[in-house]
Short mmCIF file of C-alpha atoms and ligand atoms in Angstrom, two decimals:
data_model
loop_
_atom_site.label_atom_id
_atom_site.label_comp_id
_atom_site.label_asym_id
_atom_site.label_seq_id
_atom_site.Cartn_x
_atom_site.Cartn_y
_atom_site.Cartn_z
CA UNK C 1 12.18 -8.75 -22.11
CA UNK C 2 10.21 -11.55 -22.85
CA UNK C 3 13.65 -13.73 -21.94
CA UNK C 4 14.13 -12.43 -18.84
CA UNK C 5 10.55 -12.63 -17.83
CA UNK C 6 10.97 -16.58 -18.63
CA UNK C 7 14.58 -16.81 -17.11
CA UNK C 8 12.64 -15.24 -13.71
CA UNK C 9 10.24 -17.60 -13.61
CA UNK C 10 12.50 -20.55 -13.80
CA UNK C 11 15.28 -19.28 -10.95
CA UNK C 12 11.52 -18.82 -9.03
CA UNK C 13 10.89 -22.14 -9.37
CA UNK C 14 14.41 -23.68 -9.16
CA UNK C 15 14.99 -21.65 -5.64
CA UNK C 16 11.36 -22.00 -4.51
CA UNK C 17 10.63 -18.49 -4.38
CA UNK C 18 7.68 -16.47 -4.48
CA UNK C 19 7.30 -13.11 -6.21
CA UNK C 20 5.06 -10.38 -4.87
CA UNK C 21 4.36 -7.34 -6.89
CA UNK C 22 2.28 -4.33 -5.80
CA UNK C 23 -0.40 -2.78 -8.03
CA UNK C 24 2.19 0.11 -8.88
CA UNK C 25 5.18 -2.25 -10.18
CA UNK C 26 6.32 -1.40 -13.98
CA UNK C 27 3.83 -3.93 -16.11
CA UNK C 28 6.61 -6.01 -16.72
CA UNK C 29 7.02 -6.66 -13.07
CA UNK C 30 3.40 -7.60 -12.32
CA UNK C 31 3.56 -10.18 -15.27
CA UNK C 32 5.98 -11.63 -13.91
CA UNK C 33 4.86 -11.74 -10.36
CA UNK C 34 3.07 -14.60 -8.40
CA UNK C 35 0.40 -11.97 -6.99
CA UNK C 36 0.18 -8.49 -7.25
CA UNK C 37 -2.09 -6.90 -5.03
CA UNK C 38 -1.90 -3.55 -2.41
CA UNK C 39 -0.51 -3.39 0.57
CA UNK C 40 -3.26 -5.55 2.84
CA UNK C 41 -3.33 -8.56 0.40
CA UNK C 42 0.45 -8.74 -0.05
CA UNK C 43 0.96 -8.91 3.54
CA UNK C 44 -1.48 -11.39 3.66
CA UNK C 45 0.00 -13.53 0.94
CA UNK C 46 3.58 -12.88 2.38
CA UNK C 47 1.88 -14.47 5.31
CA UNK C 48 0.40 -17.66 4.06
CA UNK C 49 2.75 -18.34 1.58
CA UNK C 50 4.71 -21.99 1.91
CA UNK C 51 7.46 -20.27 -0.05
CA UNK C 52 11.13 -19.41 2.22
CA UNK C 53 11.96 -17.21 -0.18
CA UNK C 54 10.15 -14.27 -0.73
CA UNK C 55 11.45 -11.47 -3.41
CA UNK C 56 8.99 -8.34 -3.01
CA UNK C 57 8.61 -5.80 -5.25
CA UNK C 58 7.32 -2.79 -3.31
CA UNK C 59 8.76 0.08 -1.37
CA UNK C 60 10.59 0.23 1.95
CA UNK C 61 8.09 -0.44 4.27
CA UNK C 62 5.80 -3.33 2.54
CA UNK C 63 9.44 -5.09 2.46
CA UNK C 64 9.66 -4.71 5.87
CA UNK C 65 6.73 -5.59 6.92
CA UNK C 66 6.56 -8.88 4.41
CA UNK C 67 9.58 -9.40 6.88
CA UNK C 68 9.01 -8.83 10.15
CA UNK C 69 5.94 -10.88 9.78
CA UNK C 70 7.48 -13.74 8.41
CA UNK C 71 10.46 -14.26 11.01
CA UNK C 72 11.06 -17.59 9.36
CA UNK C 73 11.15 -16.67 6.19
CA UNK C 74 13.87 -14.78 3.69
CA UNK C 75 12.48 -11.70 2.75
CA UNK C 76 14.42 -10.15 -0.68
CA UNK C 77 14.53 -6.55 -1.65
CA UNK C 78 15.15 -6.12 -5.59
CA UNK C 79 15.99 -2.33 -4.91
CA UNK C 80 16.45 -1.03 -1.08
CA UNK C 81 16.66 2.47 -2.50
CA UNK C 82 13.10 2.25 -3.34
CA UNK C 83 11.26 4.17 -0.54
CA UNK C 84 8.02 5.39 0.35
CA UNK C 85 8.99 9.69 1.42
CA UNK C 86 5.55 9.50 3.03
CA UNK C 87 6.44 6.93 5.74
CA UNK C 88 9.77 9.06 6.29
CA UNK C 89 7.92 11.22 7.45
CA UNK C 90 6.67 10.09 11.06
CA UNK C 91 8.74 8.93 13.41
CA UNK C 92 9.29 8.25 16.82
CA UNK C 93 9.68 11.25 18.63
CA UNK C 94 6.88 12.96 16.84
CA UNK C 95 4.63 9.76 18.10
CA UNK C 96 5.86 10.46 21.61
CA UNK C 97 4.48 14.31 21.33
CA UNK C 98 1.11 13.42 20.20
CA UNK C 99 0.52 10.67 22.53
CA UNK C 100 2.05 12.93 25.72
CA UNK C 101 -0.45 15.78 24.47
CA UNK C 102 -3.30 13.49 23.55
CA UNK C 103 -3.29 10.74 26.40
CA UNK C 104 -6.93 9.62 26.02
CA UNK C 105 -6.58 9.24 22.05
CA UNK C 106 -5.44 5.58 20.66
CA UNK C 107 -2.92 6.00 18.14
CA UNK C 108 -3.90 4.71 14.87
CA UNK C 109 -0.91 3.86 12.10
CA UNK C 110 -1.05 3.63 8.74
CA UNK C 111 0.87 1.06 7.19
CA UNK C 112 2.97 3.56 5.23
CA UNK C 113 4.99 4.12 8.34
CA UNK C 114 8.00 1.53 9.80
CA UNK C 115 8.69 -0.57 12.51
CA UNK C 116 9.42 1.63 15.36
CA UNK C 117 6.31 3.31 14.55
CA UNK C 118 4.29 0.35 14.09
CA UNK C 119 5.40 -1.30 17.51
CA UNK C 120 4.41 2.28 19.35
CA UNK C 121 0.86 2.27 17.25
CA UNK C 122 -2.44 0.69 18.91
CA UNK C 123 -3.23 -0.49 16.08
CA UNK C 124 -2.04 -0.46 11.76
CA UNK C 125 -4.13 -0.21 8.88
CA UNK C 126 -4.37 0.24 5.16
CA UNK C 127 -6.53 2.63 3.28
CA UNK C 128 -8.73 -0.34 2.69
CA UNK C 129 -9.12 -1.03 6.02
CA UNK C 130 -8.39 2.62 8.03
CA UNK C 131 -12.19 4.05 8.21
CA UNK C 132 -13.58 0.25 9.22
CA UNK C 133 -11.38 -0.03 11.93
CA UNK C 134 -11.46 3.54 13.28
CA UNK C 135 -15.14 3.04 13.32
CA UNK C 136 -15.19 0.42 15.67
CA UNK C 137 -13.01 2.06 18.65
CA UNK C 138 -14.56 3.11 21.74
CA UNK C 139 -13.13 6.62 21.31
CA UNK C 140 -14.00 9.70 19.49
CA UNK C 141 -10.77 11.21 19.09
CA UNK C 142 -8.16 9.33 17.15
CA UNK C 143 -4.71 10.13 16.49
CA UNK C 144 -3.76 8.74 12.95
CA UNK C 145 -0.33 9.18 10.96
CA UNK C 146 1.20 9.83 8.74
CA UNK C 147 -0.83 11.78 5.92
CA UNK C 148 -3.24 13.99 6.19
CA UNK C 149 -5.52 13.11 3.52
CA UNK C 150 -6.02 9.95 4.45
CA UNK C 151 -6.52 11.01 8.59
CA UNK C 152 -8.89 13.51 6.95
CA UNK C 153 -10.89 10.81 4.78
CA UNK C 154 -11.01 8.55 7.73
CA UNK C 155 -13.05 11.72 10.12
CA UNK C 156 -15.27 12.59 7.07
CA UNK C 157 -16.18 8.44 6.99
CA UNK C 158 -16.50 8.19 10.89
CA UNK C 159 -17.54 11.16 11.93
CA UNK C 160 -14.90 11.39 14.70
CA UNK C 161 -12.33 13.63 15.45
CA UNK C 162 -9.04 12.21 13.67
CA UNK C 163 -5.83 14.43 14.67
CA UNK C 164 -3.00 13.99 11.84
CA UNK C 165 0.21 13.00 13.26
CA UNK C 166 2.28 15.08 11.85
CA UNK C 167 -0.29 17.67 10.76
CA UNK C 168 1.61 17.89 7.12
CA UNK C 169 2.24 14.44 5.78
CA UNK C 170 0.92 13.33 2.33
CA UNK C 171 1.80 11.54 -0.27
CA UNK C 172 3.86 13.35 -2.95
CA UNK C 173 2.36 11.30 -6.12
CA UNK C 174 -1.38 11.37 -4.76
CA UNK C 175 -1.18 15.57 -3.15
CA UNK C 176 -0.31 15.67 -6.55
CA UNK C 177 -3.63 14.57 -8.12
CA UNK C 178 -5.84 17.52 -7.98
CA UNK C 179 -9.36 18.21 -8.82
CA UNK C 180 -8.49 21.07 -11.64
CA UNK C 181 -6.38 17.46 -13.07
CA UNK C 182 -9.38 15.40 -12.98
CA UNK C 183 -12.04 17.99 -13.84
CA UNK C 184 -9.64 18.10 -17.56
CA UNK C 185 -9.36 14.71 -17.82
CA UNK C 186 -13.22 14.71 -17.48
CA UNK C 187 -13.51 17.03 -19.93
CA UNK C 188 -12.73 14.92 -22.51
CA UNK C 189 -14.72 12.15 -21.31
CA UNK C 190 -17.49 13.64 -19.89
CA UNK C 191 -19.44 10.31 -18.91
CA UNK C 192 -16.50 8.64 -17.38
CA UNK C 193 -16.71 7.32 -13.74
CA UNK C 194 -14.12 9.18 -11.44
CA UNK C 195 -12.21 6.22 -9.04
CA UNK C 196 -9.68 7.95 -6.24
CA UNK C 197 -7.57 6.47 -3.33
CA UNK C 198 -8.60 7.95 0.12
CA UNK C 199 -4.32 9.46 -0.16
CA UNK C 200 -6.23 12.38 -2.88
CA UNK C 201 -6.46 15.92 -1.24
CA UNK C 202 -10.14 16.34 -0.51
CA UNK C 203 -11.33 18.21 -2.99
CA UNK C 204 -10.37 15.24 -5.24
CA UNK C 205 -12.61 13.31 -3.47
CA UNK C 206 -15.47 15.06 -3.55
CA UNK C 207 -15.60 14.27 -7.07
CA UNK C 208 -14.96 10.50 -6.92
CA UNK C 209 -17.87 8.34 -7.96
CA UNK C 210 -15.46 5.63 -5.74
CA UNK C 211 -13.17 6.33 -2.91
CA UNK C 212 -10.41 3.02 -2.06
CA UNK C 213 -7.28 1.53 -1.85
CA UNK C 214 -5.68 0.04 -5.18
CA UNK C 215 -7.07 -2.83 -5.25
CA UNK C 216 -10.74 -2.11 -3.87
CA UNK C 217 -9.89 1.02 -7.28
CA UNK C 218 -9.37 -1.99 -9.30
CA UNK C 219 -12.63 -4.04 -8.68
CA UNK C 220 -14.98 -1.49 -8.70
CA UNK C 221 -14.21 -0.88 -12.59
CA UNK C 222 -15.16 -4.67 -13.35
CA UNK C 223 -18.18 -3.95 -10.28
CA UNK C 224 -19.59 -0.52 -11.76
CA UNK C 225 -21.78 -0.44 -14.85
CA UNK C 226 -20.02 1.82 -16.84
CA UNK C 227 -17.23 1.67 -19.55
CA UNK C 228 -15.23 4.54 -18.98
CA UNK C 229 -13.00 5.51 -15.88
CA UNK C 230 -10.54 8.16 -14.04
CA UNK C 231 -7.89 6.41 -12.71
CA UNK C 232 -7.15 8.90 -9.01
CA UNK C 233 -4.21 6.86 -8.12
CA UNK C 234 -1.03 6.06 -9.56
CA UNK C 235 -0.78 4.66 -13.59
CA UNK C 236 0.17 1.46 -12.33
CA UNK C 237 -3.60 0.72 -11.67
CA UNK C 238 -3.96 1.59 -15.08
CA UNK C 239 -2.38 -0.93 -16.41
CA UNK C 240 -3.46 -3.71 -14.27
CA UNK C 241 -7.10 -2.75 -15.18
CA UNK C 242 -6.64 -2.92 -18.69
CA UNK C 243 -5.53 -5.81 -18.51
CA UNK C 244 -8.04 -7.53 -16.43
CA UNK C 245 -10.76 -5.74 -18.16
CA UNK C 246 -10.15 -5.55 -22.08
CA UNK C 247 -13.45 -4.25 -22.77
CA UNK C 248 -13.29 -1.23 -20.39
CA UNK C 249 -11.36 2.02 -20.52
CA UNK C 250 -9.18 3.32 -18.25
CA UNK C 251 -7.74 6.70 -18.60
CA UNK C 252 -4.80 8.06 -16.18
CA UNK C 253 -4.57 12.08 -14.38
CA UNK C 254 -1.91 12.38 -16.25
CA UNK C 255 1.19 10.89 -17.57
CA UNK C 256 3.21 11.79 -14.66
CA UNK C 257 1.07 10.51 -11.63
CA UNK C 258 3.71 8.21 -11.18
CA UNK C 259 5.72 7.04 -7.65
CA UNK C 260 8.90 7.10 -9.08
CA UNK C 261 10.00 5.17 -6.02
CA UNK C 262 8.08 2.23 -7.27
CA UNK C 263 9.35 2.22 -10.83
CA UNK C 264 13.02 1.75 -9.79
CA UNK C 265 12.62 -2.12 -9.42
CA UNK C 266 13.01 -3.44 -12.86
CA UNK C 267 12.84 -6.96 -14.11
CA UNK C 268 16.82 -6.85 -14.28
CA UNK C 269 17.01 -6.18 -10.89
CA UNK C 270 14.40 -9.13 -9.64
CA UNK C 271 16.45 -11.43 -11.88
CA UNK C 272 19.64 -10.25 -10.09
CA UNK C 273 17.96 -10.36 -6.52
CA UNK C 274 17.02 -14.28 -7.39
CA UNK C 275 20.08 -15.25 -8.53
CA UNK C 276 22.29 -13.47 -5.63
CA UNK C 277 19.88 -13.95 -3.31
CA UNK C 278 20.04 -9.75 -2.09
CA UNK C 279 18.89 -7.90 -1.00
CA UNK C 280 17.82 -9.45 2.60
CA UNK C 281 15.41 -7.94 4.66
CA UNK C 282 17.15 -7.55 8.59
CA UNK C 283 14.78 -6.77 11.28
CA UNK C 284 15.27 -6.67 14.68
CA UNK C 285 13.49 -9.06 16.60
CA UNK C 286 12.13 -7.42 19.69
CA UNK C 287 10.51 -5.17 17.83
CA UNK C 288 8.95 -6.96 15.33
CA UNK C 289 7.93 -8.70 18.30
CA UNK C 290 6.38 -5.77 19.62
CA UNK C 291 4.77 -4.54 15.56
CA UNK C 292 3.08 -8.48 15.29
CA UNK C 293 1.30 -7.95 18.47
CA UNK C 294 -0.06 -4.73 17.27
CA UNK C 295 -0.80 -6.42 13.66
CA UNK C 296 -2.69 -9.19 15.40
CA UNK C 297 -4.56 -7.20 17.43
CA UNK C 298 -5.60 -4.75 14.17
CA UNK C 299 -6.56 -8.09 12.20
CA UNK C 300 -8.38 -9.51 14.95
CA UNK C 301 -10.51 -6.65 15.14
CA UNK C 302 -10.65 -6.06 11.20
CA UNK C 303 -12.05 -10.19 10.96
CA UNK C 304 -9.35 -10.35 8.76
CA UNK C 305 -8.47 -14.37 8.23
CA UNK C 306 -4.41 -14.75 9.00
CA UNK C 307 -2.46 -17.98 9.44
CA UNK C 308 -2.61 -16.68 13.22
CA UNK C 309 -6.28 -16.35 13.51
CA UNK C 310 -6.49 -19.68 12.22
CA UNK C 311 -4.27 -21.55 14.59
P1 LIG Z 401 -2.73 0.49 -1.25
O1 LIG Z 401 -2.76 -0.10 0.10
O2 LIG Z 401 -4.06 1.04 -1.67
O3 LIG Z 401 -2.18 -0.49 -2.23
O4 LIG Z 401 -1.81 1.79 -1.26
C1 LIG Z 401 -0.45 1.79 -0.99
C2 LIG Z 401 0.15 3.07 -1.33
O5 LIG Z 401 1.33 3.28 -1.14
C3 LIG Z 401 -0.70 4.10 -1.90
O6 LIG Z 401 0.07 5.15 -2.36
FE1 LIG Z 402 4.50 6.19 -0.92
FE2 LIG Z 402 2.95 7.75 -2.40
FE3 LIG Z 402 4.60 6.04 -3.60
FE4 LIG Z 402 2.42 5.16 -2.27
S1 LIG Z 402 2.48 6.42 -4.14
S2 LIG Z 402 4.48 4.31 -2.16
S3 LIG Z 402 2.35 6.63 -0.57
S4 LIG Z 402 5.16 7.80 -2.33
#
């Protein structure tokens, strides 16, 4: 392993590309990655990167939107069958209903969603940025899709009236990671901080200590004073704390709350994408057009620092 990991890092540098990793990648992956990060900061550094080449290891739509944000640059897939079921499942024509029978409510996207989507959305966020930005619209009643957990977290945060688009979205890993699973976990350590991502059913929440997106999950452990802590997202945060904080523990829901989708990009496969140079990214152009616009717009009102703001 330790091979290919070096053989990676070489056909990086010979081709001049970058490597992106999400916080859910195998370990082996995010070693080998340039930054690993969730799904705001990777778009970010897909954004300011000087790098052509980019070779992302995430699921269906962080690859696209690495790409339709970065017209001029190659963006690689190591695996396109990796997909995220959530975003699957809002699309178009389910958009159209809500906005036809909801005409005063802006339409809110998460980033878990695709293009078309995206480009019919007022505006896109993360769960590290969904609550902040639904917070500062001039409207009580938001439409927000796809998954209900997080549409639900973002009304219990706000205090406004957030309508799931569809009404039955969620996240099969994170529906998944229920509060009888972290109530046995706490069991056996009783003074351990609970940490969840805003995708846990609610009742899951209510017993988080912390509630935020993979990332924001991973700094609290180095921010809170406290040396034990229940991971509420997928084991790939597990790893990535332990490694970035030795001297803490972090113990998983279980040994399954894994997106299997994101463990199907292996180091084999992000040698193979380097050296072929597959797979690419297509987007089509008018409405990536369209998505930007409604990126710009979310990240101008988030303050969030692009290479567009800062032209
Ligand atoms: P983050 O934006 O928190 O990295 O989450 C992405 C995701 O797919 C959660 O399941
Ligand atoms: Fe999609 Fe859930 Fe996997 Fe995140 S953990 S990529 S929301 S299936």
């Amino acid at each position: 392993m330790e091979d290919l990991s070096r053989r990676i890092r070489e056909k990086a540098r010979e081709t001049g590309a970058v490597i992106l990793a999400h916080n859910y990648q195998r370990p082996e992956v995010q070693d080998v990655a340039d930054f690993v990060g969730d799904s705001l900061e990777l778009s970010i550094k897909a954004m300011e990167t000087d790098a052509k080449t980019i070779v992302f290891a995430g699921v269906d739509f962080m690859v696209e939107q690495a790409a339709f944000l970065n017209p001029g640059k190659k963006v690689l897939t190591p695996e396109p069958g990796s997909i995220c079921p959530m975003a699957w499942q809002l699309d178009p024509p389910v958009v159209e209903e809500y906005r036809r029978k909801n005409p005063d409510a802006p339409l809110v996207v998460y980033v878990n969603s695709f293009i078309e989507v995206k480009s019919m959305a007022d505006y896109v966020v993360t769960s590290s940025s969904a609550s902040k930005l639904v917070s500062k619209l001039d409207s009580e009643k938001i439409l927000f899709g796809p998954d209900r957990n997080l549409a639900s977290y973002v009304a219990e945060t706000t205090g406004k009236e957030v309508i799931a688009v569809p009404l039955n979205s969620y996240c099969p890993v994170h529906v998944n990671i229920t509060a009888d699973k972290i109530l046995a976990v706490k069991r056996g350590v009783p003074d351990a901080k609970v940490l969840a991502h805003p995708e846990c059913p609610p009742e899951t929440r209510r017993l988080a200590d912390f509630i935020g997106s993979t990332s924001q999950i991973i700094r609290a452990v180095g921010e809170i004073n406290a040396k034990r802590f229940i991971i509420g997202t997928e084991n790939g945060v597990v790893y990535r704390i332990s490694k970035l904080y030795p001297d803490k523990e972090a113990y998983p829901v279980g040994e399954d709350t894994v997106c299997p989708n994101m463990k199907k990009i292996t180091l084999e496969k992000v040698y193979r994408s380097l050296i072929s140079g597959e797979t690419v990214v297509k987007i089509d152009e008018k409405l990536a057009e369209k998505a930007r616009r409604v990126l710009e717009r979310s990240f101008a009102l988030l303050g969030v620092e692009t290479p567009w703001s800062r032209k």
